[in-house]
C-alpha cells in the first residue's frame, strides 16, 4: 500500500472537512481524484494565499472565488468583494455552478458536464498556467455556453490544461450568475437607489472576474495587459456583450466569439413588465422588493421554471442605460471596444447537434417544410433556395440543404455581420472563420455541429472523443486551430507558421478561414447564398416595422 505523506494527508483532511470526496471513494461525478498529484507553490492574491495541484506539467487552481456569495442581501445585487482569508486556501475541486434548470440541458448525444452542485456561492473561476514565475503570457478567459440560462465554466470540455501547456498561455474559465439570478431586472420598479444597479448582474459578475484577473493574474504568470475573452454559443454572446459594456473597457484586449453573438439587448420596458409578472407569481408587490432576497433560492428557481413561463423574463442582458448603455451591435459596432481586435466564426451544420440528431436523409416534404420557415413561408421562394443550394453544393443531401441553410441564416450570418460592422469601424482588425470538419460519431449524422469547434480550439480532442471520434486527422486540425487562437490572443493576429495566410476581414473580398479536412482561406465562399438570405431577412425587418 502506498504511503501517504503528511502534506497529502493534510490536503485530504481539508477536503473531507469541506464535505468533498474523490473518485474511488464514492465520489460524485464532479469530484476530482487528486491523490498523488504534487501541489503547487502557494500563490499570493489580493484576498489570500492559494494552492493548487500540478497535472501534466500545468498548475491548476480550481474553484477560486473572485467575488462573494450572491445569497441573501447580495442576491440580485452587483458582485461584492470576497472576504479575505488567512492561511492558505486549497483549490483542488471545482466550485458551485449557478442555480439553473435542474433538468438540463444535458444531451444524450454527448455529455462532458461535471454536473457539480449548484448554489448561490457560485462566483468562482479555474486557472491553468504552465508556470508561476511572473511572466508575460497572454491570458485567455473562457466564457461558457448555455445561453444566459445554463452551464458552468467547469465542464470537462472547457479544461484549460492542454491549451496552457501547448501554447504557453494562462487560461481561466469563469462561472457566474445565470437566468433569473443573473438577469432579473429590478431597477425600474420604484424600489429606490438600493436597486438602481440591479440589472445584468450576471454580466457584472464577468466584469468582476476580469477585474480579479487584472489584479491577480501576474502571480500566475499571466500578463494583465493582454487578456482575451473567448467563448462559444452563449459564451460568444457574453463576449460580444462585454464589448459594449463601459465597465469592461481596459479589462479586455482581444475577443473571440464562436457560434454566438448578441446584437441587441432587451428593452427596459419589456424587462420591467416581465419582472412585475414574476413578482406577481410569487405574491410580492413592487414595494416589497426586499422579500426577493429573503426567500429560499430554490423557491425562486421553482417559480421561474414552472409553467406558465413568463415571456421575456431574465433571458439575457437589458439595455439599462447604466451597465449596458446601448444595444450591443446595433446599429453599429460599440465604440467602447473600438480598439479590441475580434475573431468570429460558426460551424457548417450548427443545428445537427439536436437530440436525437437529424436523419441522414430527410424526405423532400420535410426539407421543403423546414426551408419554408426560413423564407417566410413562401413556397416558390423555398424551392428557389433549395435549387440554389443544390447548385452551389453539388451532391448535397436533403438534410444538409436545411442544416446548412439554417446555419448560414443564423449563427454564420451574425458572424459575418459583426465582422462587417467591426471593419467599418476602422479601429481594429477582425477575422472570420468557418468550421467545416465533420465528425464521424453517431453514424455521421451530426456533421459539423454546434460546439464541435470547441475541442479543436482548446486542444481537448482526446477528452472529447465522444464528440470528435478517434481519427488521427483530428490532431493536425486541432493544432492549427488552437495555435491560431493562441496567436490571436498573443498579438491580435491569428497567423502562425503552420497556417495558410489568414488576411484580416474586409467587406470587399470577404476572406474566410475554413477549418476542415483542408485548412484554407476562401474569399466570400457563400456569396450567392449570403446575399439571398440577407435579402429575406431585410424583407422580414421591413415588414415587421411596417406592421
JSON list of N, CA, C and O in Angstrom, two decimals, residues 190-242:
[
{"chain": "A", "resi": 190, "resn": "UNK", "atom": "N", "xyz": [-39.26, 51.04, -8.82]},
{"chain": "A", "resi": 190, "resn": "UNK", "atom": "CA", "xyz": [-39.54, 52.03, -7.78]},
{"chain": "A", "resi": 190, "resn": "UNK", "atom": "C", "xyz": [-39.04, 51.64, -6.42]},
{"chain": "A", "resi": 190, "resn": "UNK", "atom": "O", "xyz": [-39.51, 52.18, -5.40]},
{"chain": "A", "resi": 191, "resn": "UNK", "atom": "N", "xyz": [-38.07, 50.75, -6.36]},
{"chain": "A", "resi": 191, "resn": "UNK", "atom": "CA", "xyz": [-37.56, 50.30, -5.06]},
{"chain": "A", "resi": 191, "resn": "UNK", "atom": "C", "xyz": [-36.53, 51.21, -4.45]},
{"chain": "A", "resi": 191, "resn": "UNK", "atom": "O", "xyz": [-36.06, 50.95, -3.34]},
{"chain": "A", "resi": 192, "resn": "UNK", "atom": "N", "xyz": [-36.10, 52.24, -5.17]},
{"chain": "A", "resi": 192, "resn": "UNK", "atom": "CA", "xyz": [-35.13, 53.17, -4.61]},
{"chain": "A", "resi": 192, "resn": "UNK", "atom": "C", "xyz": [-33.73, 52.88, -5.08]},
{"chain": "A", "resi": 192, "resn": "UNK", "atom": "O", "xyz": [-33.47, 51.98, -5.88]},
{"chain": "A", "resi": 193, "resn": "UNK", "atom": "N", "xyz": [-32.79, 53.67, -4.56]},
{"chain": "A", "resi": 193, "resn": "UNK", "atom": "CA", "xyz": [-31.39, 53.62, -5.00]},
{"chain": "A", "resi": 193, "resn": "UNK", "atom": "C", "xyz": [-30.75, 52.25, -4.77]},
{"chain": "A", "resi": 193, "resn": "UNK", "atom": "O", "xyz": [-29.85, 51.85, -5.52]},
{"chain": "A", "resi": 194, "resn": "UNK", "atom": "N", "xyz": [-31.20, 51.54, -3.75]},
{"chain": "A", "resi": 194, "resn": "UNK", "atom": "CA", "xyz": [-30.63, 50.21, -3.48]},
{"chain": "A", "resi": 194, "resn": "UNK", "atom": "C", "xyz": [-30.67, 49.33, -4.71]},
{"chain": "A", "resi": 194, "resn": "UNK", "atom": "O", "xyz": [-29.75, 48.53, -4.94]},
{"chain": "A", "resi": 195, "resn": "UNK", "atom": "N", "xyz": [-31.73, 49.46, -5.51]},
{"chain": "A", "resi": 195, "resn": "UNK", "atom": "CA", "xyz": [-31.93, 48.56, -6.64]},
{"chain": "A", "resi": 195, "resn": "UNK", "atom": "C", "xyz": [-31.52, 49.16, -7.98]},
{"chain": "A", "resi": 195, "resn": "UNK", "atom": "O", "xyz": [-31.71, 48.55, -9.03]},
{"chain": "A", "resi": 196, "resn": "UNK", "atom": "N", "xyz": [-30.90, 50.35, -7.94]},
{"chain": "A", "resi": 196, "resn": "UNK", "atom": "CA", "xyz": [-30.60, 51.06, -9.18]},
{"chain": "A", "resi": 196, "resn": "UNK", "atom": "C", "xyz": [-29.66, 50.28, -10.09]},
{"chain": "A", "resi": 196, "resn": "UNK", "atom": "O", "xyz": [-29.72, 50.40, -11.32]},
{"chain": "A", "resi": 197, "resn": "UNK", "atom": "N", "xyz": [-28.77, 49.47, -9.50]},
{"chain": "A", "resi": 197, "resn": "UNK", "atom": "CA", "xyz": [-27.81, 48.69, -10.29]},
{"chain": "A", "resi": 197, "resn": "UNK", "atom": "C", "xyz": [-28.17, 47.20, -10.32]},
{"chain": "A", "resi": 197, "resn": "UNK", "atom": "O", "xyz": [-27.32, 46.37, -10.64]},
{"chain": "A", "resi": 198, "resn": "UNK", "atom": "N", "xyz": [-29.43, 46.91, -10.01]},
{"chain": "A", "resi": 198, "resn": "UNK", "atom": "CA", "xyz": [-29.89, 45.53, -10.05]},
{"chain": "A", "resi": 198, "resn": "UNK", "atom": "C", "xyz": [-30.30, 45.18, -11.48]},
{"chain": "A", "resi": 198, "resn": "UNK", "atom": "O", "xyz": [-31.47, 45.06, -11.81]},
{"chain": "A", "resi": 199, "resn": "UNK", "atom": "N", "xyz": [-29.29, 45.05, -12.30]},
{"chain": "A", "resi": 199, "resn": "UNK", "atom": "CA", "xyz": [-29.51, 44.82, -13.72]},
{"chain": "A", "resi": 199, "resn": "UNK", "atom": "C", "xyz": [-28.27, 44.15, -14.30]},
{"chain": "A", "resi": 199, "resn": "UNK", "atom": "O", "xyz": [-27.15, 44.54, -13.98]},
{"chain": "A", "resi": 200, "resn": "UNK", "atom": "N", "xyz": [-28.49, 43.15, -15.12]},
{"chain": "A", "resi": 200, "resn": "UNK", "atom": "CA", "xyz": [-27.37, 42.48, -15.80]},
{"chain": "A", "resi": 200, "resn": "UNK", "atom": "C", "xyz": [-26.29, 42.03, -14.82]},
{"chain": "A", "resi": 200, "resn": "UNK", "atom": "O", "xyz": [-25.09, 42.06, -15.13]},
{"chain": "A", "resi": 201, "resn": "UNK", "atom": "N", "xyz": [-26.70, 41.58, -13.64]},
{"chain": "A", "resi": 201, "resn": "UNK", "atom": "CA", "xyz": [-25.68, 41.24, -12.63]},
{"chain": "A", "resi": 201, "resn": "UNK", "atom": "C", "xyz": [-24.85, 40.03, -13.07]},
{"chain": "A", "resi": 201, "resn": "UNK", "atom": "O", "xyz": [-23.69, 39.88, -12.65]},
{"chain": "A", "resi": 202, "resn": "UNK", "atom": "N", "xyz": [-25.41, 39.16, -13.91]},
{"chain": "A", "resi": 202, "resn": "UNK", "atom": "CA", "xyz": [-24.61, 38.06, -14.44]},
{"chain": "A", "resi": 202, "resn": "UNK", "atom": "C", "xyz": [-23.45, 38.54, -15.28]},
{"chain": "A", "resi": 202, "resn": "UNK", "atom": "O", "xyz": [-22.35, 37.97, -15.23]},
{"chain": "A", "resi": 203, "resn": "UNK", "atom": "N", "xyz": [-23.66, 39.59, -16.06]},
{"chain": "A", "resi": 203, "resn": "UNK", "atom": "CA", "xyz": [-22.57, 40.18, -16.83]},
{"chain": "A", "resi": 203, "resn": "UNK", "atom": "C", "xyz": [-21.66, 41.03, -15.94]},
{"chain": "A", "resi": 203, "resn": "UNK", "atom": "O", "xyz": [-20.44, 41.09, -16.16]},
{"chain": "A", "resi": 204, "resn": "UNK", "atom": "N", "xyz": [-22.24, 41.66, -14.93]},
{"chain": "A", "resi": 204, "resn": "UNK", "atom": "CA", "xyz": [-21.39, 42.37, -13.96]},
{"chain": "A", "resi": 204, "resn": "UNK", "atom": "C", "xyz": [-20.46, 41.40, -13.25]},
{"chain": "A", "resi": 204, "resn": "UNK", "atom": "O", "xyz": [-19.33, 41.76, -12.90]},
{"chain": "A", "resi": 205, "resn": "UNK", "atom": "N", "xyz": [-20.92, 40.16, -13.04]},
{"chain": "A", "resi": 205, "resn": "UNK", "atom": "CA", "xyz": [-20.05, 39.13, -12.46]},
{"chain": "A", "resi": 205, "resn": "UNK", "atom": "C", "xyz": [-18.82, 38.89, -13.35]},
{"chain": "A", "resi": 205, "resn": "UNK", "atom": "O", "xyz": [-17.70, 38.79, -12.85]},
{"chain": "A", "resi": 206, "resn": "UNK", "atom": "N", "xyz": [-19.05, 38.79, -14.65]},
{"chain": "A", "resi": 206, "resn": "UNK", "atom": "CA", "xyz": [-17.94, 38.55, -15.57]},
{"chain": "A", "resi": 206, "resn": "UNK", "atom": "C", "xyz": [-16.94, 39.70, -15.52]},
{"chain": "A", "resi": 206, "resn": "UNK", "atom": "O", "xyz": [-15.72, 39.50, -15.53]},
{"chain": "A", "resi": 207, "resn": "UNK", "atom": "N", "xyz": [-17.44, 40.92, -15.44]},
{"chain": "A", "resi": 207, "resn": "UNK", "atom": "CA", "xyz": [-16.56, 42.07, -15.31]},
{"chain": "A", "resi": 207, "resn": "UNK", "atom": "C", "xyz": [-15.76, 41.98, -14.01]},
{"chain": "A", "resi": 207, "resn": "UNK", "atom": "O", "xyz": [-14.56, 42.29, -13.97]},
{"chain": "A", "resi": 208, "resn": "UNK", "atom": "N", "xyz": [-16.42, 41.52, -12.93]},
{"chain": "A", "resi": 208, "resn": "UNK", "atom": "CA", "xyz": [-15.71, 41.36, -11.65]},
{"chain": "A", "resi": 208, "resn": "UNK", "atom": "C", "xyz": [-14.61, 40.31, -11.78]},
{"chain": "A", "resi": 208, "resn": "UNK", "atom": "O", "xyz": [-13.52, 40.46, -11.20]},
{"chain": "A", "resi": 209, "resn": "UNK", "atom": "N", "xyz": [-14.88, 39.23, -12.52]},
{"chain": "A", "resi": 209, "resn": "UNK", "atom": "CA", "xyz": [-13.85, 38.22, -12.75]},
{"chain": "A", "resi": 209, "resn": "UNK", "atom": "C", "xyz": [-12.67, 38.81, -13.52]},
{"chain": "A", "resi": 209, "resn": "UNK", "atom": "O", "xyz": [-11.51, 38.53, -13.21]},
{"chain": "A", "resi": 210, "resn": "UNK", "atom": "N", "xyz": [-12.97, 39.64, -14.51]},
{"chain": "A", "resi": 210, "resn": "UNK", "atom": "CA", "xyz": [-11.90, 40.29, -15.28]},
{"chain": "A", "resi": 210, "resn": "UNK", "atom": "C", "xyz": [-11.11, 41.26, -14.41]},
{"chain": "A", "resi": 210, "resn": "UNK", "atom": "O", "xyz": [-9.89, 41.39, -14.56]},
{"chain": "A", "resi": 211, "resn": "UNK", "atom": "N", "xyz": [-11.79, 41.93, -13.49]},
{"chain": "A", "resi": 211, "resn": "UNK", "atom": "CA", "xyz": [-11.09, 42.83, -12.56]},
{"chain": "A", "resi": 211, "resn": "UNK", "atom": "C", "xyz": [-10.18, 42.02, -11.64]},
{"chain": "A", "resi": 211, "resn": "UNK", "atom": "O", "xyz": [-9.05, 42.44, -11.33]},
{"chain": "A", "resi": 212, "resn": "UNK", "atom": "N", "xyz": [-10.67, 40.85, -11.18]},
{"chain": "A", "resi": 212, "resn": "UNK", "atom": "CA", "xyz": [-9.83, 39.95, -10.36]},
{"chain": "A", "resi": 212, "resn": "UNK", "atom": "C", "xyz": [-8.59, 39.53, -11.15]},
{"chain": "A", "resi": 212, "resn": "UNK", "atom": "O", "xyz": [-7.47, 39.50, -10.63]},
{"chain": "A", "resi": 213, "resn": "UNK", "atom": "N", "xyz": [-8.79, 39.20, -12.42]},
{"chain": "A", "resi": 213, "resn": "UNK", "atom": "CA", "xyz": [-7.68, 38.79, -13.27]},
{"chain": "A", "resi": 213, "resn": "UNK", "atom": "C", "xyz": [-6.66, 39.92, -13.42]},
{"chain": "A", "resi": 213, "resn": "UNK", "atom": "O", "xyz": [-5.45, 39.71, -13.31]},
{"chain": "A", "resi": 214, "resn": "UNK", "atom": "N", "xyz": [-7.14, 41.13, -13.65]},
{"chain": "A", "resi": 214, "resn": "UNK", "atom": "CA", "xyz": [-6.22, 42.27, -13.78]},
{"chain": "A", "resi": 214, "resn": "UNK", "atom": "C", "xyz": [-5.38, 42.44, -12.52]},
{"chain": "A", "resi": 214, "resn": "UNK", "atom": "O", "xyz": [-4.17, 42.73, -12.60]},
{"chain": "A", "resi": 215, "resn": "UNK", "atom": "N", "xyz": [-6.00, 42.23, -11.36]},
{"chain": "A", "resi": 215, "resn": "UNK", "atom": "CA", "xyz": [-5.32, 42.45, -10.09]},
{"chain": "A", "resi": 215, "resn": "UNK", "atom": "C", "xyz": [-4.37, 41.31, -9.72]},
{"chain": "A", "resi": 215, "resn": "UNK", "atom": "O", "xyz": [-3.34, 41.55, -9.08]},
{"chain": "A", "resi": 216, "resn": "UNK", "atom": "N", "xyz": [-4.71, 40.09, -10.13]},
{"chain": "A", "resi": 216, "resn": "UNK", "atom": "CA", "xyz": [-4.00, 38.92, -9.58]},
{"chain": "A", "resi": 216, "resn": "UNK", "atom": "C", "xyz": [-3.26, 38.05, -10.57]},
{"chain": "A", "resi": 216, "resn": "UNK", "atom": "O", "xyz": [-2.43, 37.24, -10.16]},
{"chain": "A", "resi": 217, "resn": "UNK", "atom": "N", "xyz": [-3.54, 38.16, -11.86]},
{"chain": "A", "resi": 217, "resn": "UNK", "atom": "CA", "xyz": [-3.08, 37.13, -12.79]},
{"chain": "A", "resi": 217, "resn": "UNK", "atom": "C", "xyz": [-1.57, 37.13, -12.98]},
{"chain": "A", "resi": 217, "resn": "UNK", "atom": "O", "xyz": [-0.98, 36.11, -13.37]},
{"chain": "A", "resi": 218, "resn": "UNK", "atom": "N", "xyz": [-0.90, 38.24, -12.70]},
{"chain": "A", "resi": 218, "resn": "UNK", "atom": "CA", "xyz": [0.56, 38.25, -12.83]},
{"chain": "A", "resi": 218, "resn": "UNK", "atom": "C", "xyz": [1.20, 37.26, -11.88]},
{"chain": "A", "resi": 218, "resn": "UNK", "atom": "O", "xyz": [2.27, 36.71, -12.19]},
{"chain": "A", "resi": 219, "resn": "UNK", "atom": "N", "xyz": [0.57, 36.98, -10.74]},
{"chain": "A", "resi": 219, "resn": "UNK", "atom": "CA", "xyz": [1.10, 35.99, -9.80]},
{"chain": "A", "resi": 219, "resn": "UNK", "atom": "C", "xyz": [1.00, 34.57, -10.35]},
{"chain": "A", "resi": 219, "resn": "UNK", "atom": "O", "xyz": [1.64, 33.65, -9.81]},
{"chain": "A", "resi": 220, "resn": "UNK", "atom": "N", "xyz": [0.21, 34.39, -11.41]},
{"chain": "A", "resi": 220, "resn": "UNK", "atom": "CA", "xyz": [0.06, 33.08, -12.06]},
{"chain": "A", "resi": 220, "resn": "UNK", "atom": "C", "xyz": [0.83, 33.03, -13.39]},
{"chain": "A", "resi": 220, "resn": "UNK", "atom": "O", "xyz": [0.63, 32.12, -14.19]},
{"chain": "A", "resi": 221, "resn": "UNK", "atom": "N", "xyz": [1.68, 34.00, -13.62]},
{"chain": "A", "resi": 221, "resn": "UNK", "atom": "CA", "xyz": [2.48, 34.02, -14.83]},
{"chain": "A", "resi": 221, "resn": "UNK", "atom": "C", "xyz": [1.83, 34.69, -16.02]},
{"chain": "A", "resi": 221, "resn": "UNK", "atom": "O", "xyz": [2.35, 34.60, -17.14]},
{"chain": "A", "resi": 222, "resn": "UNK", "atom": "N", "xyz": [0.70, 35.35, -15.81]},
{"chain": "A", "resi": 222, "resn": "UNK", "atom": "CA", "xyz": [-0.03, 35.98, -16.91]},
{"chain": "A", "resi": 222, "resn": "UNK", "atom": "C", "xyz": [0.20, 37.47, -16.99]},
{"chain": "A", "resi": 222, "resn": "UNK", "atom": "O", "xyz": [0.59, 38.12, -16.01]},
{"chain": "A", "resi": 223, "resn": "UNK", "atom": "N", "xyz": [-0.07, 38.02, -18.17]},
{"chain": "A", "resi": 223, "resn": "UNK", "atom": "CA", "xyz": [0.08, 39.45, -18.42]},
{"chain": "A", "resi": 223, "resn": "UNK", "atom": "C", "xyz": [-1.28, 40.12, -18.30]},
{"chain": "A", "resi": 223, "resn": "UNK", "atom": "O", "xyz": [-2.14, 39.94, -19.17]},
{"chain": "A", "resi": 224, "resn": "UNK", "atom": "N", "xyz": [-1.52, 40.91, -17.26]},
{"chain": "A", "resi": 224, "resn": "UNK", "atom": "CA", "xyz": [-2.83, 41.56, -17.11]},
{"chain": "A", "resi": 224, "resn": "UNK", "atom": "C", "xyz": [-3.13, 42.59, -18.19]},
{"chain": "A", "resi": 224, "resn": "UNK", "atom": "O", "xyz": [-4.27, 43.01, -18.34]},
{"chain": "A", "resi": 225, "resn": "UNK", "atom": "N", "xyz": [-2.12, 42.97, -18.97]},
{"chain": "A", "resi": 225, "resn": "UNK", "atom": "CA", "xyz": [-2.33, 43.90, -20.06]},
{"chain": "A", "resi": 225, "resn": "UNK", "atom": "C", "xyz": [-2.59, 43.22, -21.39]},
{"chain": "A", "resi": 225, "resn": "UNK", "atom": "O", "xyz": [-2.66, 43.90, -22.42]},
{"chain": "A", "resi": 226, "resn": "UNK", "atom": "N", "xyz": [-2.75, 41.88, -21.37]},
{"chain": "A", "resi": 226, "resn": "UNK", "atom": "CA", "xyz": [-3.03, 41.14, -22.61]},
{"chain": "A", "resi": 226, "resn": "UNK", "atom": "C", "xyz": [-4.03, 40.03, -22.30]},
{"chain": "A", "resi": 226, "resn": "UNK", "atom": "O", "xyz": [-3.67, 38.87, -22.12]},
{"chain": "A", "resi": 227, "resn": "UNK", "atom": "N", "xyz": [-5.30, 40.41, -22.23]},
{"chain": "A", "resi": 227, "resn": "UNK", "atom": "CA", "xyz": [-6.37, 39.49, -21.84]},
{"chain": "A", "resi": 227, "resn": "UNK", "atom": "C", "xyz": [-7.34, 39.31, -23.01]},
{"chain": "A", "resi": 227, "resn": "UNK", "atom": "O", "xyz": [-7.87, 40.30, -23.54]},
{"chain": "A", "resi": 228, "resn": "UNK", "atom": "N", "xyz": [-7.54, 38.07, -23.41]},
{"chain": "A", "resi": 228, "resn": "UNK", "atom": "CA", "xyz": [-8.51, 37.73, -24.46]},
{"chain": "A", "resi": 228, "resn": "UNK", "atom": "C", "xyz": [-9.71, 37.06, -23.82]},
{"chain": "A", "resi": 228, "resn": "UNK", "atom": "O", "xyz": [-9.56, 36.10, -23.06]},
{"chain": "A", "resi": 229, "resn": "UNK", "atom": "N", "xyz": [-10.91, 37.56, -24.11]},
{"chain": "A", "resi": 229, "resn": "UNK", "atom": "CA", "xyz": [-12.12, 36.85, -23.70]},
{"chain": "A", "resi": 229, "resn": "UNK", "atom": "C", "xyz": [-12.60, 36.04, -24.91]},
{"chain": "A", "resi": 229, "resn": "UNK", "atom": "O", "xyz": [-12.63, 36.54, -26.03]},
{"chain": "A", "resi": 230, "resn": "UNK", "atom": "N", "xyz": [-12.95, 34.78, -24.66]},
{"chain": "A", "resi": 230, "resn": "UNK", "atom": "CA", "xyz": [-13.46, 33.96, -25.75]},
{"chain": "A", "resi": 230, "resn": "UNK", "atom": "C", "xyz": [-14.48, 32.99, -25.21]},
{"chain": "A", "resi": 230, "resn": "UNK", "atom": "O", "xyz": [-14.49, 32.64, -24.02]},
{"chain": "A", "resi": 231, "resn": "UNK", "atom": "N", "xyz": [-15.40, 32.59, -26.09]},
{"chain": "A", "resi": 231, "resn": "UNK", "atom": "CA", "xyz": [-16.46, 31.69, -25.67]},
{"chain": "A", "resi": 231, "resn": "UNK", "atom": "C", "xyz": [-17.28, 31.25, -26.86]},
{"chain": "A", "resi": 231, "resn": "UNK", "atom": "O", "xyz": [-17.20, 31.84, -27.95]},
{"chain": "A", "resi": 232, "resn": "UNK", "atom": "N", "xyz": [-18.07, 30.21, -26.64]},
{"chain": "A", "resi": 232, "resn": "UNK", "atom": "CA", "xyz": [-18.86, 29.62, -27.72]},
{"chain": "A", "resi": 232, "resn": "UNK", "atom": "C", "xyz": [-20.34, 29.68, -27.38]},
{"chain": "A", "resi": 232, "resn": "UNK", "atom": "O", "xyz": [-20.73, 29.53, -26.22]},
{"chain": "A", "resi": 233, "resn": "UNK", "atom": "N", "xyz": [-21.17, 29.90, -28.40]},
{"chain": "A", "resi": 233, "resn": "UNK", "atom": "CA", "xyz": [-22.63, 29.95, -28.25]},
{"chain": "A", "resi": 233, "resn": "UNK", "atom": "C", "xyz": [-22.98, 31.06, -27.26]},
{"chain": "A", "resi": 233, "resn": "UNK", "atom": "O", "xyz": [-22.71, 32.23, -27.51]},
{"chain": "A", "resi": 234, "resn": "UNK", "atom": "N", "xyz": [-23.59, 30.71, -26.12]},
{"chain": "A", "resi": 234, "resn": "UNK", "atom": "CA", "xyz": [-23.88, 31.74, -25.12]},
{"chain": "A", "resi": 234, "resn": "UNK", "atom": "C", "xyz": [-22.63, 32.47, -24.68]},
{"chain": "A", "resi": 234, "resn": "UNK", "atom": "O", "xyz": [-22.66, 33.65, -24.34]},
{"chain": "A", "resi": 235, "resn": "UNK", "atom": "N", "xyz": [-21.48, 31.75, -24.69]},
{"chain": "A", "resi": 235, "resn": "UNK", "atom": "CA", "xyz": [-20.22, 32.41, -24.37]},
{"chain": "A", "resi": 235, "resn": "UNK", "atom": "C", "xyz": [-19.86, 33.47, -25.39]},
{"chain": "A", "resi": 235, "resn": "UNK", "atom": "O", "xyz": [-19.32, 34.53, -25.04]},
{"chain": "A", "resi": 236, "resn": "UNK", "atom": "N", "xyz": [-20.15, 33.21, -26.67]},
{"chain": "A", "resi": 236, "resn": "UNK", "atom": "CA", "xyz": [-19.94, 34.22, -27.69]},
{"chain": "A", "resi": 236, "resn": "UNK", "atom": "C", "xyz": [-20.84, 35.42, -27.49]},
{"chain": "A", "resi": 236, "resn": "UNK", "atom": "O", "xyz": [-20.44, 36.57, -27.71]},
{"chain": "A", "resi": 237, "resn": "UNK", "atom": "N", "xyz": [-22.07, 35.16, -27.06]},
{"chain": "A", "resi": 237, "resn": "UNK", "atom": "CA", "xyz": [-23.00, 36.27, -26.76]},
{"chain": "A", "resi": 237, "resn": "UNK", "atom": "C", "xyz": [-22.48, 37.11, -25.60]},
{"chain": "A", "resi": 237, "resn": "UNK", "atom": "O", "xyz": [-22.63, 38.34, -25.59]},
{"chain": "A", "resi": 238, "resn": "UNK", "atom": "N", "xyz": [-21.86, 36.47, -24.62]},
{"chain": "A", "resi": 238, "resn": "UNK", "atom": "CA", "xyz": [-21.30, 37.20, -23.49]},
{"chain": "A", "resi": 238, "resn": "UNK", "atom": "C", "xyz": [-20.10, 38.03, -23.93]},
{"chain": "A", "resi": 238, "resn": "UNK", "atom": "O", "xyz": [-19.93, 39.18, -23.51]},
{"chain": "A", "resi": 239, "resn": "UNK", "atom": "N", "xyz": [-19.25, 37.44, -24.78]},
{"chain": "A", "resi": 239, "resn": "UNK", "atom": "CA", "xyz": [-18.10, 38.16, -25.30]},
{"chain": "A", "resi": 239, "resn": "UNK", "atom": "C", "xyz": [-18.54, 39.43, -26.03]},
{"chain": "A", "resi": 239, "resn": "UNK", "atom": "O", "xyz": [-18.02, 40.54, -25.79]},
{"chain": "A", "resi": 240, "resn": "UNK", "atom": "N", "xyz": [-19.52, 39.29, -26.92]},
{"chain": "A", "resi": 240, "resn": "UNK", "atom": "CA", "xyz": [-19.95, 40.44, -27.72]},
{"chain": "A", "resi": 240, "resn": "UNK", "atom": "C", "xyz": [-20.73, 41.45, -26.88]},
{"chain": "A", "resi": 240, "resn": "UNK", "atom": "O", "xyz": [-20.80, 42.63, -27.23]},
{"chain": "A", "resi": 241, "resn": "UNK", "atom": "N", "xyz": [-21.33, 41.01, -25.78]},
{"chain": "A", "resi": 241, "resn": "UNK", "atom": "CA", "xyz": [-21.96, 41.95, -24.84]},
{"chain": "A", "resi": 241, "resn": "UNK", "atom": "C", "xyz": [-20.91, 42.71, -24.06]},
{"chain": "A", "resi": 241, "resn": "UNK", "atom": "O", "xyz": [-21.01, 43.94, -23.89]},
{"chain": "A", "resi": 242, "resn": "UNK", "atom": "N", "xyz": [-19.88, 42.02, -23.58]},
{"chain": "A", "resi": 242, "resn": "UNK", "atom": "CA", "xyz": [-18.80, 42.70, -22.86]},
{"chain": "A", "resi": 242, "resn": "UNK", "atom": "C", "xyz": [-18.21, 43.83, -23.69]},
{"chain": "A", "resi": 242, "resn": "UNK", "atom": "O", "xyz": [-17.82, 44.88, -23.15]}
]
